[in-house]
Coordinates of C-alpha atoms in Angstrom, one line a residue:
Chain A
M1 CA 152.2 304.3 30.7
E2 CA 148.7 304.3 29.4
K3 CA 149.4 302.3 26.3
K4 CA 146.8 299.8 25.3
N5 CA 149.2 296.9 25.3
C6 CA 151.3 296.8 28.3
I7 CA 153.7 294.0 29.2
M8 CA 155.0 293.8 32.7
I9 CA 158.0 292.1 34.0
E10 CA 157.5 290.1 37.2
P11 CA 160.3 290.7 39.7
V12 CA 162.4 287.6 39.9
G13 CA 164.8 287.8 42.8
I14 CA 168.5 287.2 42.8
D15 CA 171.0 287.3 45.6
L16 CA 174.4 288.0 44.1
S17 CA 176.1 287.8 47.5
D18 CA 175.3 284.1 47.4
M19 CA 178.4 282.7 45.5
Q20 CA 176.4 280.0 43.8
E21 CA 173.8 282.5 42.5
F22 CA 176.6 284.8 41.3
Q23 CA 178.3 282.0 39.5
D24 CA 175.1 280.8 37.8
F25 CA 174.5 284.3 36.6
F26 CA 178.1 284.5 35.3
E27 CA 177.7 281.2 33.5
R28 CA 174.5 282.3 31.8
Y29 CA 175.7 285.8 30.7
Y30 CA 179.5 285.6 30.2
T31 CA 179.4 284.4 26.5
P32 CA 176.5 286.6 25.3
L33 CA 178.1 289.7 26.9
C34 CA 181.4 288.9 25.2
V35 CA 179.6 288.7 21.9
F36 CA 177.8 291.9 22.8
A37 CA 181.1 293.7 23.5
I38 CA 182.5 292.5 20.2
Q39 CA 179.8 294.5 18.4
Y40 CA 181.5 297.6 19.9
I41 CA 185.2 296.9 19.9
G42 CA 185.6 293.9 17.5
N43 CA 188.3 292.2 19.5
E44 CA 187.9 289.0 21.4
A45 CA 190.6 289.5 24.0
I46 CA 189.5 293.0 24.9
A47 CA 185.9 291.8 25.0
N48 CA 186.8 289.2 27.6
D49 CA 188.7 291.7 29.7
I50 CA 185.9 294.2 29.7
V51 CA 183.2 291.6 30.5
Q52 CA 185.3 290.3 33.4
D53 CA 185.9 293.8 34.8
C54 CA 182.2 294.5 34.6
F55 CA 181.3 291.3 36.5
V56 CA 183.7 292.4 39.3
K57 CA 181.9 295.7 39.3
L58 CA 178.5 293.9 39.5
W59 CA 179.8 291.8 42.4
K60 CA 180.8 294.9 44.3
Q61 CA 177.3 296.2 43.8
R62 CA 175.8 292.9 45.0
N63 CA 174.0 294.3 48.0
Q64 CA 172.1 296.9 45.9
I65 CA 170.7 294.4 43.5
L66 CA 167.5 292.7 44.2
Y67 CA 166.2 291.5 40.9
V68 CA 167.5 289.6 37.9
H69 CA 166.4 292.4 35.5
Q70 CA 168.4 294.9 37.6
A71 CA 171.5 292.8 37.4
K72 CA 171.0 292.5 33.6
S73 CA 170.5 296.2 33.1
F74 CA 173.5 297.0 35.2
I75 CA 175.9 294.6 33.4
Y76 CA 174.7 295.4 29.8
T77 CA 175.1 299.1 30.5
S78 CA 178.5 298.8 32.1
V79 CA 179.8 296.6 29.3
K80 CA 178.6 299.2 26.8
N81 CA 180.2 302.1 28.6
R82 CA 183.5 300.4 29.1
S83 CA 183.5 299.3 25.4
L84 CA 182.8 302.8 24.2
N85 CA 185.5 304.1 26.4
E86 CA 187.9 301.6 25.0
L87 CA 186.9 302.5 21.5
S88 CA 187.5 306.2 21.8
H89 CA 190.9 305.6 23.3
S90 CA 192.2 303.2 20.8
Q91 CA 194.4 304.7 18.1
V92 CA 193.3 302.4 15.4
V93 CA 189.7 303.7 15.2
Q94 CA 190.6 307.4 15.7
N95 CA 190.0 307.8 12.0
Y96 CA 186.6 306.3 12.2
A97 CA 185.0 309.0 14.4
A98 CA 181.7 308.6 12.5
K99 CA 181.6 305.0 13.4
V100 CA 182.2 305.7 17.1
Q101 CA 179.4 308.3 17.0
E102 CA 177.0 305.8 15.5
K103 CA 177.8 303.2 18.1
A104 CA 177.3 305.6 21.0
T105 CA 173.6 306.1 20.3
E106 CA 170.9 304.7 22.5
S107 CA 169.2 302.9 19.6
Y108 CA 172.4 301.1 18.7
F109 CA 172.6 299.9 22.3
S110 CA 169.1 298.7 22.5
D111 CA 169.2 297.0 19.1
K112 CA 172.3 295.1 20.2
V113 CA 170.8 294.1 23.5
I114 CA 167.7 292.7 21.8
E115 CA 169.8 290.9 19.2
E116 CA 172.2 289.2 21.7
E117 CA 169.6 288.6 24.3
T118 CA 167.4 286.8 21.8
Y119 CA 170.2 284.5 20.8
R120 CA 171.2 284.0 24.4
I121 CA 167.7 282.7 25.3
L122 CA 167.6 280.6 22.2
T123 CA 171.1 279.0 22.8
D124 CA 170.2 278.4 26.4
A125 CA 167.1 276.5 25.4
I126 CA 168.8 274.5 22.6
D127 CA 171.6 273.5 24.9
K128 CA 169.1 271.7 27.1
L129 CA 167.9 269.5 24.2
P130 CA 169.0 265.9 23.7
K131 CA 172.0 265.5 21.3
R132 CA 170.1 264.5 18.1
M133 CA 167.4 267.1 18.5
R134 CA 170.1 269.8 19.2
E135 CA 171.9 268.9 16.0
I136 CA 168.7 269.1 14.0
M137 CA 167.7 272.4 15.5
L138 CA 171.1 273.9 14.9
L139 CA 171.0 272.9 11.3
A140 CA 167.5 274.1 10.9
L141 CA 168.5 277.5 12.4
D142 CA 171.3 277.6 9.8
G143 CA 168.6 277.6 7.2
K144 CA 168.8 274.0 6.1
S145 CA 165.7 272.2 4.9
N146 CA 164.5 268.9 6.2
P147 CA 165.9 266.8 3.3
E148 CA 169.3 268.6 3.6
I149 CA 169.4 267.9 7.4
A150 CA 168.5 264.3 6.7
K151 CA 171.4 264.0 4.3
T152 CA 173.9 265.7 6.6
L153 CA 173.0 263.5 9.5
S154 CA 172.3 260.4 7.3
V155 CA 168.8 259.7 8.8
S156 CA 165.4 259.6 7.0
V157 CA 163.5 262.7 6.3
E158 CA 160.6 261.4 8.4
N159 CA 162.9 261.0 11.3
V160 CA 164.0 264.6 11.0
H161 CA 160.4 265.7 10.7
T162 CA 159.3 263.9 13.9
L163 CA 162.4 264.8 15.9
K164 CA 162.0 268.5 14.9
K165 CA 158.5 268.4 16.1
K166 CA 159.5 266.9 19.4
A167 CA 162.4 269.5 19.7
Y168 CA 159.9 272.3 19.4
V169 CA 157.7 270.9 22.1
K170 CA 160.8 270.6 24.4
L171 CA 162.0 274.1 23.6
R172 CA 158.6 275.3 24.6
T173 CA 158.8 273.7 28.0
S174 CA 162.3 275.0 28.7
L175 CA 161.1 278.5 27.6
K176 CA 158.4 278.2 30.1
D177 CA 160.5 280.1 32.7
Y178 CA 160.0 283.1 30.5
Y179 CA 156.2 282.7 30.4
Y180 CA 156.3 283.2 34.0
I181 CA 158.1 286.5 33.6
L182 CA 155.7 287.7 31.0
F183 CA 152.2 289.0 31.7
L184 CA 149.9 290.4 29.1
F185 CA 147.2 292.9 29.6
L186 CA 145.3 293.2 26.4
Chain B
M1 CA 164.0 301.3 28.4
M2 CA 166.0 298.2 29.2
T3 CA 163.2 296.1 30.5
N4 CA 161.4 296.7 27.3
A5 CA 164.5 295.4 25.4
F6 CA 164.5 292.3 27.5
L7 CA 160.8 291.6 26.9
I8 CA 161.2 292.0 23.2
S9 CA 164.1 289.6 23.2
Q10 CA 162.0 287.0 25.1
L11 CA 159.1 287.4 22.6
M12 CA 161.6 287.2 19.7
A13 CA 163.3 284.0 21.1
R14 CA 160.0 282.3 21.6
Y15 CA 158.8 283.5 18.2
L16 CA 161.8 281.6 16.7
C17 CA 160.7 278.5 18.6
R18 CA 157.2 279.0 17.3
D19 CA 156.0 279.4 20.8
L20 CA 153.9 282.6 20.9
S21 CA 150.3 282.8 21.7
V22 CA 148.1 284.9 19.4
D23 CA 148.0 287.8 21.9
E24 CA 151.8 287.8 22.4
E25 CA 152.4 287.6 18.6
K26 CA 150.2 290.7 18.3
V27 CA 152.3 292.5 20.8
L28 CA 155.5 291.6 19.0
M29 CA 154.2 292.5 15.6
E30 CA 152.9 295.9 16.9
W31 CA 156.5 296.5 18.1
V32 CA 157.9 295.5 14.7
E33 CA 155.6 297.8 12.8
A34 CA 156.2 300.7 15.2
S35 CA 159.3 301.9 13.4
P36 CA 161.4 301.0 10.3
G37 CA 164.4 300.4 12.7
N38 CA 162.4 297.8 14.6
K39 CA 161.4 296.1 11.4
D40 CA 165.0 295.9 10.2
L41 CA 166.1 294.5 13.5
F42 CA 163.4 291.9 13.4
H43 CA 164.4 290.7 9.9
K44 CA 168.1 290.7 10.9
I45 CA 167.4 288.5 14.0
V46 CA 165.2 286.1 12.0
D47 CA 167.8 285.8 9.3
N48 CA 170.0 282.6 9.4
S49 CA 173.3 284.3 8.6
N50 CA 173.1 286.6 11.7
W51 CA 172.4 283.6 13.9
K52 CA 175.5 281.9 12.4
R53 CA 177.5 285.1 13.2
Y54 CA 176.4 284.8 16.8
V55 CA 177.3 281.1 17.1
E56 CA 180.7 281.7 15.5
Q57 CA 181.6 284.6 17.8
A58 CA 180.3 282.8 20.8
S59 CA 182.6 279.9 20.1
C60 CA 185.7 282.1 20.5
F61 CA 185.2 282.3 24.2
D62 CA 186.2 279.7 26.8
L63 CA 183.6 279.7 29.6
D64 CA 185.5 277.4 31.9
K65 CA 188.7 279.5 31.7
A66 CA 186.7 282.6 32.3
K67 CA 185.0 281.1 35.3
R68 CA 188.4 280.3 36.9
E69 CA 189.6 283.8 36.2
M70 CA 186.5 285.2 37.7
K71 CA 186.8 283.1 40.9
A72 CA 190.3 284.3 41.4
R73 CA 189.3 287.9 41.0
I74 CA 186.5 287.6 43.5
V75 CA 188.9 286.0 46.0
H76 CA 191.2 289.0 45.4
E77 CA 188.4 291.5 45.9
R78 CA 187.3 289.8 49.1
R79 CA 190.8 290.1 50.5
K80 CA 190.9 293.8 49.6
M81 CA 187.6 294.2 51.3
I82 CA 188.8 292.6 54.5
W83 CA 191.9 294.9 54.6
R84 CA 189.7 297.9 54.1
K85 CA 187.5 296.8 57.1
I86 CA 190.6 296.3 59.2
Y87 CA 191.8 299.9 58.3
Q88 CA 188.3 301.2 59.0
S89 CA 188.0 299.6 62.4
A90 CA 191.6 300.8 63.2
A91 CA 190.5 304.3 62.3
I92 CA 187.4 304.1 64.4
L93 CA 189.5 303.1 67.4
F94 CA 192.2 305.6 66.5
I95 CA 189.9 308.7 66.2
P96 CA 188.5 308.6 69.7
A97 CA 192.0 307.9 71.0
L98 CA 193.2 311.0 69.2
I99 CA 190.4 313.1 70.5
A100 CA 191.0 311.9 74.0
S101 CA 194.7 312.7 73.8
L102 CA 193.9 316.1 72.4
V103 CA 191.5 316.8 75.2
V104 CA 194.1 315.6 77.7
Y105 CA 196.6 317.9 76.0
Y106 CA 194.2 320.9 76.1
V107 CA 193.2 320.3 79.7
S108 CA 196.7 319.9 80.9
D109 CA 197.9 322.8 79.0
R110 CA 195.1 325.4 79.6
E111 CA 193.1 323.7 82.2
V112 CA 189.8 324.3 80.3
L113 CA 187.9 321.9 78.1
A114 CA 187.9 322.8 74.5
P115 CA 184.2 322.5 73.4
A116 CA 185.0 322.6 69.7
I117 CA 186.7 319.3 69.7
T118 CA 183.9 317.0 70.9
P119 CA 181.4 317.3 68.0
V120 CA 183.9 315.6 65.7
A121 CA 183.2 312.3 67.3
V122 CA 179.4 312.7 66.9
M123 CA 178.9 311.7 63.3
P124 CA 175.3 311.1 62.5
K125 CA 174.7 307.7 61.0
I126 CA 171.5 306.2 59.8
Q127 CA 170.9 302.9 61.6
P128 CA 170.2 300.2 59.0
V129 CA 167.1 298.1 59.7
L130 CA 168.7 294.7 60.1
P131 CA 166.9 291.4 59.4
G132 CA 165.9 289.0 62.1
D133 CA 167.7 285.8 62.9
Q134 CA 167.4 282.3 64.3
K135 CA 165.9 282.6 67.8
A136 CA 163.1 281.1 69.8
R137 CA 162.0 280.1 73.3
L138 CA 161.1 276.6 74.3
Q139 CA 158.6 276.1 77.0
L140 CA 158.9 272.7 78.7
S141 CA 156.1 270.8 80.4
T142 CA 157.4 271.8 83.8
G143 CA 157.0 275.5 82.9
A144 CA 160.7 276.0 82.5
V145 CA 161.8 278.2 79.6
V146 CA 164.9 277.6 77.5
D147 CA 166.3 280.3 75.2
L148 CA 167.3 279.0 71.8
G149 CA 169.8 281.4 70.1
Q150 CA 172.2 280.9 67.3
E151 CA 175.0 279.8 69.6
N152 CA 172.9 277.5 71.8
N153 CA 173.9 273.9 71.1
S154 CA 172.9 271.6 74.0
E155 CA 170.9 268.6 75.1
L156 CA 167.9 268.4 77.3
E157 CA 165.8 265.6 78.5
E158 CA 162.1 265.4 79.3
D159 CA 160.4 262.3 80.5
G160 CA 162.9 259.9 78.9
T161 CA 162.9 261.9 75.6
D162 CA 166.2 263.3 74.4
I163 CA 165.9 266.9 73.0
L164 CA 168.9 268.0 70.9
I165 CA 169.5 271.6 70.1
A166 CA 171.9 272.2 67.2
D167 CA 172.2 274.2 64.0
N168 CA 169.2 276.3 64.7
R169 CA 166.9 273.3 65.1
V170 CA 165.5 271.6 68.1
K171 CA 165.1 267.9 67.6
Y172 CA 163.0 265.4 69.6
Q173 CA 164.3 261.8 69.6
E174 CA 161.8 259.0 69.4
S175 CA 161.5 257.3 72.7
I176 CA 161.8 253.5 72.9
H177 CA 159.5 252.9 75.9
K178 CA 156.1 254.5 75.3
E179 CA 154.1 253.0 78.2
N180 CA 153.6 256.4 79.8
N181 CA 150.1 257.5 78.8
T182 CA 149.9 261.1 80.0
L183 CA 151.0 263.4 77.2
L184 CA 153.5 266.0 78.0
Y185 CA 153.3 269.2 76.0
N186 CA 156.1 271.5 75.0
T187 CA 155.7 274.9 73.2
L188 CA 158.1 276.6 70.8
V189 CA 157.6 280.3 70.7
V190 CA 159.3 282.4 68.0
P191 CA 159.4 286.2 68.7
Q192 CA 159.3 289.1 66.3
G193 CA 162.3 289.0 64.0
G194 CA 162.9 285.3 64.6
E195 CA 162.6 282.0 62.9
Y196 CA 163.4 278.5 64.1
S197 CA 162.9 274.9 63.0
L198 CA 161.8 271.9 64.9
E199 CA 162.0 268.1 64.3
L200 CA 159.2 266.3 66.2
S201 CA 159.6 262.8 67.6
D202 CA 158.0 261.2 64.5
G203 CA 160.5 262.9 62.2
T204 CA 158.2 265.6 60.9
V205 CA 160.0 268.9 60.3
V206 CA 158.4 272.2 61.1
Y207 CA 159.8 275.7 60.2
L208 CA 158.2 278.3 62.4
N209 CA 158.1 281.9 61.2
A210 CA 158.3 285.1 63.2
M211 CA 155.7 285.7 65.9
S212 CA 154.4 282.2 65.9
S213 CA 154.0 279.4 68.3
L214 CA 153.6 275.6 68.1
K215 CA 152.4 273.4 70.9
F216 CA 153.1 269.7 70.5
P217 CA 153.5 266.6 72.7
V218 CA 157.0 265.4 73.5
Q219 CA 156.0 261.9 72.2
F220 CA 153.0 261.3 70.0
P221 CA 150.5 258.7 71.1
E222 CA 149.9 255.6 68.9
D223 CA 146.6 256.7 67.3
K224 CA 147.0 260.3 66.2
R225 CA 149.4 263.2 66.1
I226 CA 148.0 266.6 67.1
V227 CA 149.8 269.9 67.2
E228 CA 148.5 273.5 67.8
L229 CA 149.7 276.4 65.7
E230 CA 149.3 280.1 66.0
G231 CA 151.0 282.2 63.3
E232 CA 152.9 280.8 60.3
A233 CA 154.7 277.5 59.8
F234 CA 155.9 275.3 56.9
F235 CA 155.3 271.5 57.6
D236 CA 157.1 268.6 56.1
V237 CA 155.0 265.7 57.7
Q238 CA 156.6 262.3 58.0
K239 CA 154.2 259.6 56.8
N240 CA 153.7 256.8 59.4
G241 CA 150.1 255.7 59.0
T242 CA 148.6 257.8 61.7
P243 CA 146.9 261.1 60.9
F244 CA 148.7 264.3 61.6
I245 CA 146.4 267.2 62.7
V246 CA 147.3 270.9 62.9
K247 CA 144.9 272.9 64.9
T248 CA 144.8 276.7 64.4
P249 CA 142.5 279.1 66.2
R250 CA 139.9 278.9 63.4
T251 CA 140.7 275.7 61.4
Q252 CA 141.8 272.2 61.7
I253 CA 144.0 270.6 59.0
E254 CA 144.3 266.8 58.7
V255 CA 147.1 265.1 56.7
L256 CA 148.9 261.8 56.4
G257 CA 152.2 262.7 54.9
T258 CA 152.7 265.9 53.0
T259 CA 154.4 269.3 52.7
F260 CA 152.4 272.4 53.2
N261 CA 152.4 276.0 54.6
I262 CA 149.9 277.4 57.1
C263 CA 149.6 281.1 57.8
A264 CA 147.2 281.7 60.6
Y265 CA 148.0 284.9 62.4
N266 CA 145.5 286.4 64.9
G267 CA 143.3 289.0 63.3
E268 CA 144.3 288.1 59.7
S269 CA 142.9 285.7 57.1
T270 CA 144.1 282.1 57.4
Y271 CA 145.9 280.6 54.4
A272 CA 146.8 276.9 53.9
T273 CA 149.0 276.2 50.9
L274 CA 149.7 272.6 49.8
V275 CA 153.0 271.7 48.1
K276 CA 152.8 267.9 48.0
G277 CA 150.2 265.2 49.0
T278 CA 146.6 265.9 50.2
I279 CA 145.2 267.7 53.2
R280 CA 141.8 268.2 54.6
I281 CA 141.0 271.6 55.9
S282 CA 138.0 272.1 58.2
T283 CA 136.3 275.0 59.9
K284 CA 133.3 274.9 62.3
N285 CA 130.8 274.3 59.5
E286 CA 132.8 273.3 56.4
S287 CA 135.4 270.7 55.4
M288 CA 137.3 270.5 52.1
L289 CA 140.1 268.6 50.4
L290 CA 143.1 270.4 48.9
K291 CA 145.3 269.2 46.0
P292 CA 148.9 270.2 45.4
S293 CA 149.3 273.8 44.2
Q294 CA 146.0 274.7 45.8
Q295 CA 145.5 277.2 48.5
A296 CA 142.6 277.5 50.9
V297 CA 141.7 280.9 52.3
I298 CA 139.4 281.7 55.2
Q299 CA 138.8 285.4 55.3
Q300 CA 139.1 287.2 58.6
N301 CA 135.4 287.6 59.3
S302 CA 134.0 284.5 57.7
E303 CA 133.9 280.8 58.2
K304 CA 133.8 280.0 54.5
I305 CA 136.7 278.2 52.8
A306 CA 137.7 279.5 49.3
I307 CA 140.1 277.4 47.2
H308 CA 142.2 278.5 44.3
Q309 CA 145.4 277.6 42.3
V310 CA 148.6 279.4 43.4
D311 CA 152.3 279.3 42.7
V312 CA 153.4 277.5 45.9
D313 CA 156.8 279.0 45.9
F314 CA 155.3 282.4 46.6
Y315 CA 153.9 281.1 49.9
S316 CA 156.6 278.6 51.1
S317 CA 159.9 280.1 50.1
W318 CA 160.1 282.3 53.3
H319 CA 161.9 279.5 55.2
K320 CA 164.6 279.7 52.6
G321 CA 165.0 283.4 53.1
K322 CA 163.0 284.6 50.1
I323 CA 159.6 286.4 50.4
Y324 CA 157.5 287.0 47.4
F325 CA 154.4 289.1 47.0
R326 CA 152.2 289.3 43.9
D327 CA 149.7 292.1 43.5
T328 CA 149.5 292.5 47.2
R329 CA 148.3 295.5 49.3
L330 CA 151.2 297.6 50.7
E331 CA 149.7 297.3 54.2
D332 CA 149.6 293.5 53.9
I333 CA 153.2 293.4 52.6
M334 CA 154.4 295.6 55.4
N335 CA 152.5 293.6 58.0
A336 CA 154.3 290.5 56.9
L337 CA 157.7 292.2 56.9
S338 CA 157.2 293.9 60.2
R339 CA 157.0 290.5 61.9
W340 CA 160.5 289.9 60.6
Y341 CA 162.1 293.3 60.7
N342 CA 161.9 295.3 63.8
I343 CA 160.0 298.2 62.2
Q344 CA 156.9 300.3 62.8
V345 CA 155.0 301.4 59.8
S346 CA 152.5 304.2 59.3
Y347 CA 150.6 305.4 56.3
G348 CA 149.7 309.0 55.3
D349 CA 146.2 307.9 54.2
E350 CA 144.1 304.9 53.4
E351 CA 144.9 305.2 49.7
V352 CA 148.6 304.5 50.2
A353 CA 148.0 301.5 52.3
N354 CA 145.8 300.1 49.5
L355 CA 148.4 300.5 46.7
R356 CA 149.3 297.1 45.3
F357 CA 152.8 295.9 44.5
G358 CA 154.5 292.7 43.3
C359 CA 157.9 292.3 44.9
Y360 CA 160.6 290.1 46.3
V361 CA 162.4 290.6 49.5
N362 CA 165.6 288.8 50.6
R363 CA 164.9 288.6 54.3
R364 CA 168.4 287.6 55.2
K365 CA 169.4 291.1 54.4
E366 CA 168.6 294.6 55.6
I367 CA 165.4 296.3 54.4
A368 CA 166.9 299.4 52.7
P369 CA 167.2 298.0 49.2
F370 CA 163.6 297.0 49.2
L371 CA 162.5 300.4 50.4
N372 CA 164.6 302.0 47.7
H373 CA 162.9 299.8 45.2
L374 CA 159.5 300.9 46.3
K375 CA 160.6 304.6 46.0
S376 CA 161.8 304.0 42.5
T377 CA 158.3 302.9 41.4
G378 CA 157.4 306.6 41.8
K379 CA 154.0 305.5 43.2
V380 CA 154.8 306.1 46.9
R381 CA 156.9 308.4 49.0
V382 CA 158.9 306.6 51.7
V383 CA 160.4 308.3 54.8
Q384 CA 162.5 306.3 57.2
R385 CA 163.4 307.5 60.7
G386 CA 165.3 304.9 62.6
N387 CA 163.0 301.9 62.7
K388 CA 159.9 303.9 61.9
I389 CA 158.8 303.9 58.3
Y390 CA 156.2 306.3 56.8
F391 CA 154.4 305.9 53.5
Y392 CA 152.8 308.9 51.8
S393 CA 150.9 309.5 48.5
I394 CA 153.0 311.1 45.8
N395 CA 150.7 314.1 45.3

């Protein structure tokens, strides 16, 4: 890669044979992966089954995996493959062959990974905020303006303004884990 | 491909939190402009209604229930694995028995040995390079040597001091009567592929890495605490008002109560990394104070102390089984690993030894996954023969 802008991921280790580390990983990725599976098969119960199966598969591979990004690649790829499999076998969508074709492309996969990963990181960070700030941030992300938020939560607009500012600062500190992973050569 | 997707997601999430530096925003925007597909995706993610879609879909799933289900399935898998192992070991026992009975059958029937049968048992198997474990030798003041292994749980006594050995740690109890004024020294020696921890009579805890030794008095005198280190150790010094001094072949480090790591192997540079508190590091001609997150380096052939900021986890997580390297020469990485794994490393040429890598090794496990990872970078060719490892340039 001789691109001018090159971003490198720093290897962050993970030991999935340690039950605690495996559970932490499961907790962080279960819901986003279910949402990711829904983009393929559109059914919550099947999404749950697929994701659970893939975590068992990941656990069986635990000794081959050294880094967090390997574990992530592995599980996103296997959830995609299982979902596509499921999709082509289900009678209901037989008629929508074109739709299956579209979903089987690499670019559909990478778009969905980016989409759900972005929201996963964001949800993770917002969950760590204190209650009031979390409410404000969730409303703001829903597209509400400060006066609208103030009305919904029955607090002053100034209050919303300052809390929002504080929330952004807090979000930054909890996203700091990700700074560490990112390195820029410009 | 995937790592790129992960990086873009991180930039995106931080963009939504208004948290990108100018340079990072440039990278993200370049990606957005790179294709119409990227641009569409960017606008979709930034759009509120898509975020609402995510929150709604996410709320359909019950994490706690899923966690319970997962736990049950792992327990089930574990059980399956145990049965498989039992079958395997039964087979291993059974095959030689079968061969033996066939041989006996042949011999008794024809009175000649059938040579075709024997090779079946000789299946070539690559020996995995296993990690080291908890082991050390304790040298008492009398010259007697005690082997400390994983199973050794016992009690010793030296000059009125009780020495307890349990759970991979040797512990010196504080003695009540300290009138004896001749200091008795013990030495803890950790071999290649070993690690061990030690609690001194003042409550200070020392984790000793492979190929290291620490010489210390059984009881500390009233005025100062002096220990001598060769190799690498992580110290958690108990504060008690008297200075604690670590002497290495080339430096002396003085502390009151702190947590720090010292790496002072013979023939290599000396590194002192401070986690908590303050320490003073001195060589023959220089003396400097270290603050937390700072590291002092004394190069192999110099007496000068250089100080810089580091991520302390990189230098101190070895005692928790994790070893990190950042932008480190391959030869330095392998030197550190060969103290822990019983391996011999050779390099095709100087150039390979000088390649730099950032990596993580779980040293409680065998070395194979790490070597595979090095191979997969495509920068180096790795050949393993038993415990000998060879590195070659790609071309």
